[in-house]
Amino acid sequence: MSHRIYLLPPWLRLWHWTNAALIIVLAVTGASLHFAGEGGYLVPFSLAAKIHDIAGVALACAYGFFVLANIVTGNWWQYVPKPPGVLARCLTQARFYAFGIFRGEPHPYPPTVEANFNALQAVVYWFIMYLVVPTVVVTGLIFFYPELAPTKIYGLDGLLPVAMLHYIAGAVVILFMVAHIYLGTTGVRPTSLFKMMITGWHEE
Amino acid sequence: MRPSTKSLFAALAFTALAAASGAGIAAEVKGAAPTDPALIEKIRKSNAECYACHTEAGLKNPPRADMDLAALTKFIHDPKQFDGSNHTGMECKVCHGQGYVAFPHAPEAKKSISECGECHATKALRVETQFEASVHAKNLKDAFTCQTCHDPHVYKVAAKVGDPRKIVAQDNAMCVDCHNSDLRYSAFSTALPTKKVRPDLYATHDWLPNARLHWSAVRCIECHTPVSPVKSLATSHEILAKDKSDKACVTCHSQDSALATRLYRYASTNVGADLGFANAQVLGSAYVVGATRNPLIDRAVIGLFGLTVLGLLGHGAVCVVLALIRRRRTS
């Protein structure tokens, strides 16, 4: 019989799936707005703009909830890579994805109640959740109030750097999401990590 | 408006009259303010006679006691605004003919005001065909003239304004002066067979995301006119009613944005172009989603996305194949 540990409280799972759904909606509508006019596979501009606005505000609220809940529950500590040997553990984890996983080796740092994430996971999640997502959220909110952006920067509209940051940070979130979904299939079974995100129980 | 009905004849007659009498002092070069100091001084003195009454200062201190100040209130002009207009450097009497030379002005003086087509004959001919198809011509017929929108004492063509934000402010003011004023709107709608109540602008534009932002960034005519078929006219004068107006966001919000050839055709920003942006001239005053894109960054993002997906699919395929091989070996 496999070993099971309870890792993920309901609030975290609820936030995770809300966040996931919103990011997918924002990615599709965001791409439809940015690449507007380039194909029938995109969501019509006016509809995409409305959905993107609503989903964007919802994502900002979800992010606010995430930050608050992390502070209240102390879960923020999970995202902090703990020295010593952070780099060495990251390299070990990267080597596992590059070689060990093909040989069927076990995960070098399986999750525990104390450390849900391996070092590479913690570094990447910290980068995404505390740098990239806030960038997307803040720049997105500035789009609602463009008067907050500088009027001009080097002779160009001041909203340009805000827009470029929003676009690039959004693209990074999408790339992360793709890799995140793929790595979700690397549990003991392809579905076990997805199941963990629903039930909260990690299976080894 | 019937600007060209008599325009060719009128233009010829006007030229002949001006040459013969020497009374009409227009610019030495068409469309340009005079440069000869003596001529400028002559025009200044001539216009000062008009401004003595037809300005706020004149209204406060009328030069004569027998003036009808209530009537004068309707004909007040701002010399500074006139000097910034298309007609700067022109003598008032070029348009306001003989009936205005003496005071009191002749009772029929208004009839002696020159029609726009007398000077702008070629343009009027081109504009008229478009205007005849417009919602204004269909509904209001001759009650709608060039001056209903274009106040000749104030108006400046987009090519001379240059700055898109200023063009937007000037041009949209022409529309909202009536379409956001119950008083002005109802004054015109009396010409209709059945009087029309002014539609609320927010209600008619409720489909448009960020309507207020659009109104400050683009002209009403970006959507409410078709593309001008006449190259020399930057914009068509065929103003379209709401059911015929362009509701396709991608007309502007795309890499092939109409903004580049319409509102921004006179903008002169090159900074964005140096950075490789599409529709770079727009970036001088606005970032437009879908239009002001950087193709290089787009290619990098799409390429990175493709590589990530392919890389992960490849990684997954190798994992699966090797797992199957291992399973076969162990079994």
Coordinates of C-alpha atoms in Angstrom, one line a residue, chain B:
Chain B
M1 CA -24.9 72.2 -47.4
R2 CA -24.5 73.0 -51.1
P3 CA -20.9 74.2 -51.2
S4 CA -20.2 73.5 -54.8
T5 CA -23.5 74.4 -56.5
K6 CA -22.2 77.7 -57.5
S7 CA -18.7 77.2 -56.4
L8 CA -16.9 77.4 -59.7
F9 CA -18.7 80.5 -60.8
A10 CA -18.5 82.0 -57.4
A11 CA -14.7 81.4 -57.2
L12 CA -14.2 83.0 -60.6
A13 CA -16.4 85.9 -59.6
F14 CA -14.7 86.3 -56.3
T15 CA -11.3 86.4 -57.9
A16 CA -12.3 88.9 -60.4
L17 CA -14.0 91.1 -57.8
A18 CA -11.0 90.9 -55.5
A19 CA -8.6 91.7 -58.2
A20 CA -10.7 94.6 -59.5
S21 CA -11.6 96.3 -56.2
G22 CA -8.5 95.4 -54.2
A23 CA -10.8 95.1 -51.2
G24 CA -10.3 91.4 -50.5
I25 CA -6.9 90.9 -49.0
A26 CA -6.2 87.2 -48.9
A27 CA -3.0 85.3 -48.3
E28 CA -0.3 85.7 -51.0
V29 CA 0.0 81.9 -51.3
K30 CA -3.0 79.7 -51.1
G31 CA -3.3 78.3 -47.6
A32 CA -0.4 80.3 -46.2
A33 CA -0.5 83.5 -44.0
P34 CA 0.9 86.6 -45.7
T35 CA 4.5 87.4 -45.1
D36 CA 4.7 90.9 -46.5
P37 CA 5.0 93.2 -43.4
A38 CA 3.0 96.0 -45.0
L39 CA 0.2 93.7 -46.0
I40 CA 0.2 92.1 -42.5
E41 CA -0.1 95.5 -40.9
K42 CA -2.9 96.5 -43.3
I43 CA -4.8 93.3 -42.4
R44 CA -4.2 93.8 -38.7
K45 CA -5.6 97.4 -38.9
S46 CA -8.6 96.3 -40.9
N47 CA -9.4 93.4 -38.5
A48 CA -8.8 95.6 -35.5
E49 CA -11.8 97.7 -36.7
C50 CA -14.0 94.5 -36.5
Y51 CA -12.5 93.4 -33.2
A52 CA -13.3 96.8 -31.7
C53 CA -16.8 95.5 -31.3
H54 CA -16.8 91.7 -32.0
T55 CA -14.6 90.6 -29.0
E56 CA -15.2 90.3 -25.3
A57 CA -13.3 93.6 -24.8
G58 CA -15.5 95.3 -27.4
L59 CA -18.6 94.0 -25.8
K60 CA -17.5 95.4 -22.4
N61 CA -16.5 98.8 -23.9
P62 CA -18.5 99.3 -27.0
P63 CA -17.1 102.1 -29.2
R64 CA -20.5 103.4 -29.9
A65 CA -23.5 104.0 -27.6
D66 CA -26.1 103.1 -30.2
M67 CA -25.2 99.4 -30.5
D68 CA -27.5 96.4 -29.9
L69 CA -25.3 94.6 -27.3
A70 CA -27.7 91.6 -27.1
A71 CA -27.3 91.0 -30.8
L72 CA -23.6 91.6 -30.6
T73 CA -23.2 88.9 -27.9
K74 CA -24.0 86.3 -30.6
F75 CA -21.1 87.4 -32.8
I76 CA -18.1 87.5 -30.4
H77 CA -14.8 86.1 -31.5
D78 CA -11.5 85.5 -29.9
P79 CA -8.6 87.1 -31.9
K80 CA -6.1 84.6 -30.4
Q81 CA -8.3 81.7 -31.5
F82 CA -8.6 83.2 -35.0
D83 CA -4.8 83.6 -35.2
G84 CA -4.4 79.9 -34.4
S85 CA -7.0 78.9 -37.0
N86 CA -6.7 77.9 -40.6
H87 CA -7.7 81.4 -41.7
T88 CA -5.1 83.2 -39.7
G89 CA -3.7 86.2 -41.6
M90 CA -6.9 86.7 -43.5
E91 CA -8.9 89.9 -43.4
C92 CA -12.4 89.5 -41.9
K93 CA -13.7 91.3 -45.0
V94 CA -12.5 88.6 -47.3
C95 CA -15.5 86.5 -46.2
H96 CA -17.7 89.3 -44.6
G97 CA -18.3 91.3 -47.7
Q98 CA -19.4 94.8 -48.5
G99 CA -22.5 94.7 -46.2
Y100 CA -20.1 94.7 -43.2
V101 CA -17.8 97.6 -44.2
A102 CA -19.9 100.3 -42.6
F103 CA -21.8 100.4 -39.3
P104 CA -24.6 99.8 -38.8
H105 CA -24.1 96.8 -41.1
A106 CA -26.4 96.4 -44.0
P107 CA -29.7 94.6 -43.2
E108 CA -28.9 92.0 -45.8
A109 CA -25.2 91.8 -44.9
K110 CA -25.4 88.1 -44.0
K111 CA -26.2 87.3 -47.5
S112 CA -22.8 88.7 -48.6
I113 CA -20.8 86.3 -46.5
S114 CA -18.8 84.2 -48.9
E115 CA -19.6 80.5 -49.1
C116 CA -16.7 78.2 -48.3
G117 CA -16.7 76.9 -51.8
E118 CA -15.7 80.3 -53.2
C119 CA -12.2 79.7 -52.0
H120 CA -12.2 76.0 -51.4
A121 CA -13.8 75.1 -54.7
T122 CA -11.9 71.9 -55.5
K123 CA -12.2 70.6 -51.9
A124 CA -15.9 71.4 -51.8
L125 CA -16.5 69.5 -55.0
R126 CA -14.8 66.4 -53.4
V127 CA -16.5 66.8 -50.1
E128 CA -20.0 67.3 -51.5
T129 CA -20.3 63.8 -52.9
Q130 CA -19.4 62.3 -49.6
F131 CA -21.5 64.8 -47.6
E132 CA -24.6 64.1 -49.7
A133 CA -24.4 60.4 -48.5
S134 CA -24.0 61.4 -44.9
V135 CA -26.6 61.0 -42.2
H136 CA -26.5 64.8 -41.7
A137 CA -27.4 65.6 -45.3
K138 CA -30.1 62.9 -45.4
N139 CA -31.8 64.2 -42.2
L140 CA -31.1 67.9 -42.1
K141 CA -30.6 68.8 -45.8
D142 CA -29.7 72.5 -46.3
A143 CA -30.0 73.2 -42.5
F144 CA -26.6 71.6 -42.2
T145 CA -23.7 73.6 -43.7
C146 CA -19.9 73.4 -43.5
Q147 CA -20.0 75.9 -40.6
T148 CA -22.3 73.7 -38.6
C149 CA -19.1 71.7 -37.8
H150 CA -16.2 73.9 -39.0
D151 CA -16.3 77.3 -37.3
P152 CA -14.1 79.2 -39.8
H153 CA -12.9 81.5 -37.0
V154 CA -11.5 78.6 -35.0
Y155 CA -11.0 75.5 -37.1
K156 CA -7.6 74.2 -38.0
V157 CA -7.1 71.3 -40.4
A158 CA -5.5 68.1 -38.9
A159 CA -2.4 68.4 -41.0
K160 CA -1.6 71.8 -39.4
V161 CA -2.6 70.7 -35.9
G162 CA -0.3 67.6 -36.1
D163 CA -0.6 66.4 -32.5
P164 CA -3.2 63.6 -32.5
R165 CA -4.4 64.5 -29.0
K166 CA -5.1 68.1 -30.1
I167 CA -6.8 66.9 -33.3
V168 CA -9.0 64.6 -31.3
A169 CA -10.0 67.4 -28.9
Q170 CA -10.8 69.8 -31.7
D171 CA -12.7 67.4 -33.9
N172 CA -14.7 65.6 -31.2
A173 CA -15.8 69.0 -29.8
M174 CA -17.5 69.6 -33.2
C175 CA -19.6 66.4 -32.7
V176 CA -20.4 66.7 -29.0
D177 CA -21.3 70.4 -29.4
C178 CA -24.6 69.1 -30.8
H179 CA -24.7 65.4 -29.8
N180 CA -24.0 66.1 -26.1
S181 CA -26.2 69.2 -26.0
D182 CA -30.0 68.9 -25.8
L183 CA -30.3 72.6 -26.7
R184 CA -28.3 72.4 -29.9
Y185 CA -29.6 69.0 -30.9
S186 CA -33.2 70.0 -30.5
A187 CA -32.6 73.2 -32.5
F188 CA -31.5 71.0 -35.5
S189 CA -34.0 68.2 -35.0
T190 CA -36.8 70.7 -35.6
A191 CA -35.9 70.3 -39.3
L192 CA -36.9 66.6 -39.1
P193 CA -40.4 65.4 -40.0
T194 CA -40.7 64.1 -36.5
K195 CA -38.7 65.7 -33.7
K196 CA -36.0 63.4 -32.4
V197 CA -34.9 63.2 -28.8
R198 CA -31.1 63.3 -28.4
P199 CA -29.8 59.8 -27.7
D200 CA -27.6 59.5 -24.7
L201 CA -24.0 59.1 -25.9
Y202 CA -23.1 56.6 -23.1
A203 CA -26.2 54.5 -23.9
T204 CA -25.4 54.3 -27.6
H205 CA -21.8 53.5 -26.9
D206 CA -22.4 50.9 -24.1
W207 CA -21.0 48.2 -26.4
L208 CA -17.6 50.0 -26.6
P209 CA -15.1 49.1 -23.8
N210 CA -13.6 52.1 -22.1
A211 CA -15.8 54.5 -24.1
R212 CA -14.5 57.6 -22.2
L213 CA -10.9 56.6 -23.0
H214 CA -11.7 56.1 -26.6
W215 CA -13.4 59.5 -26.8
S216 CA -10.2 61.2 -25.5
A217 CA -7.9 59.2 -27.7
V218 CA -9.6 58.9 -31.1
R219 CA -12.0 60.9 -33.1
C220 CA -15.7 60.0 -33.4
I221 CA -15.1 59.9 -37.2
E222 CA -12.7 57.0 -36.9
C223 CA -15.7 54.8 -36.6
H224 CA -18.4 57.1 -37.9
T225 CA -16.9 57.6 -41.4
P226 CA -15.8 55.1 -44.1
V227 CA -12.2 55.3 -45.4
S228 CA -12.0 58.3 -47.8
P229 CA -11.9 57.1 -51.4
V230 CA -10.3 60.5 -52.3
K231 CA -6.6 60.4 -51.5
S232 CA -6.3 64.2 -51.0
L233 CA -9.0 64.1 -48.2
A234 CA -7.6 62.5 -45.1
T235 CA -11.1 61.8 -43.8
S236 CA -14.4 61.2 -45.5
H237 CA -17.3 63.7 -44.9
E238 CA -19.8 60.8 -45.1
I239 CA -20.7 60.8 -41.5
L240 CA -22.4 57.4 -40.7
A241 CA -25.3 56.7 -38.4
K242 CA -24.7 54.2 -35.7
D243 CA -26.1 51.2 -37.6
K244 CA -23.6 51.8 -40.4
S245 CA -20.6 52.8 -38.3
D246 CA -17.6 50.5 -37.9
K247 CA -17.9 48.3 -34.9
A248 CA -14.9 46.1 -35.8
C249 CA -12.4 46.8 -33.0
V250 CA -9.6 45.3 -35.2
T251 CA -9.9 48.2 -37.7
C252 CA -7.7 50.0 -35.2
H253 CA -6.6 47.3 -32.8
S254 CA -4.5 45.3 -35.2
Q255 CA -1.0 45.4 -36.7
D256 CA -2.7 46.7 -39.9
S257 CA -4.3 49.5 -38.0
A258 CA -6.3 52.2 -39.7
L259 CA -5.0 54.7 -37.1
A260 CA -1.7 54.9 -39.0
T261 CA -3.4 56.2 -42.2
R262 CA -6.1 58.2 -40.5
L263 CA -5.6 60.0 -37.1
Y264 CA -1.9 59.5 -37.1
R265 CA -1.1 60.2 -40.7
Y266 CA 0.4 63.6 -39.7
A267 CA 2.2 62.3 -36.5
S268 CA 6.0 62.4 -36.7
T269 CA 7.4 60.1 -34.0
N270 CA 10.3 58.0 -35.0
V271 CA 11.4 56.7 -31.6
G272 CA 9.0 53.8 -31.7
A273 CA 10.1 52.9 -35.2
D274 CA 13.8 52.8 -34.1
L275 CA 12.8 50.3 -31.5
G276 CA 11.1 48.1 -34.1
F277 CA 7.5 48.8 -33.2
A278 CA 4.6 48.4 -35.7
N279 CA 2.5 51.6 -36.1
A280 CA 5.3 53.4 -34.3
Q281 CA 3.9 56.9 -35.1
V282 CA 0.9 56.0 -32.7
L283 CA 3.3 55.4 -29.8
G284 CA 4.1 59.2 -29.6
S285 CA 0.7 59.6 -27.8
A286 CA -0.9 56.2 -27.2
Y287 CA -0.3 52.6 -26.6
V288 CA -2.9 50.7 -28.6
V289 CA -3.5 47.1 -27.8
G290 CA -3.1 45.0 -30.9
A291 CA -1.6 47.8 -33.0
T292 CA 1.5 49.1 -31.3
R293 CA 3.3 45.8 -31.2
N294 CA 6.9 44.8 -31.5
P295 CA 7.1 42.0 -34.0
L296 CA 10.6 41.0 -32.7
I297 CA 9.3 40.5 -29.2
D298 CA 6.2 38.7 -30.5
R299 CA 8.4 36.3 -32.5
A300 CA 10.5 35.7 -29.4
V301 CA 7.5 35.0 -27.3
I302 CA 5.8 32.7 -29.8
G303 CA 9.2 30.9 -30.5
L304 CA 9.8 30.4 -26.8
F305 CA 6.3 29.1 -26.3
G306 CA 6.7 26.7 -29.3
L307 CA 10.1 25.5 -28.0
T308 CA 8.7 24.9 -24.5
V309 CA 5.7 22.9 -25.8
L310 CA 7.9 20.9 -28.2
G311 CA 10.6 20.4 -25.6
L312 CA 8.1 19.1 -23.0
L313 CA 6.3 16.9 -25.5
G314 CA 9.7 15.4 -26.5
H315 CA 10.7 15.0 -22.8
G316 CA 7.3 13.3 -22.1
A317 CA 7.6 11.0 -25.2
V318 CA 11.2 9.9 -24.2
C319 CA 9.9 9.3 -20.6
V320 CA 7.0 7.1 -21.8
V321 CA 9.1 5.1 -24.3
L322 CA 11.9 4.5 -21.8
A323 CA 9.3 3.5 -19.1
L324 CA 7.7 1.1 -21.6
I325 CA 11.1 -0.4 -22.4
R326 CA 11.9 -0.8 -18.6
R327 CA 8.6 -2.4 -18.0
R328 CA 9.1 -4.9 -20.9
R329 CA 12.6 -5.7 -19.5
T330 CA 11.4 -6.3 -16.0
S331 CA 8.4 -8.4 -17.2

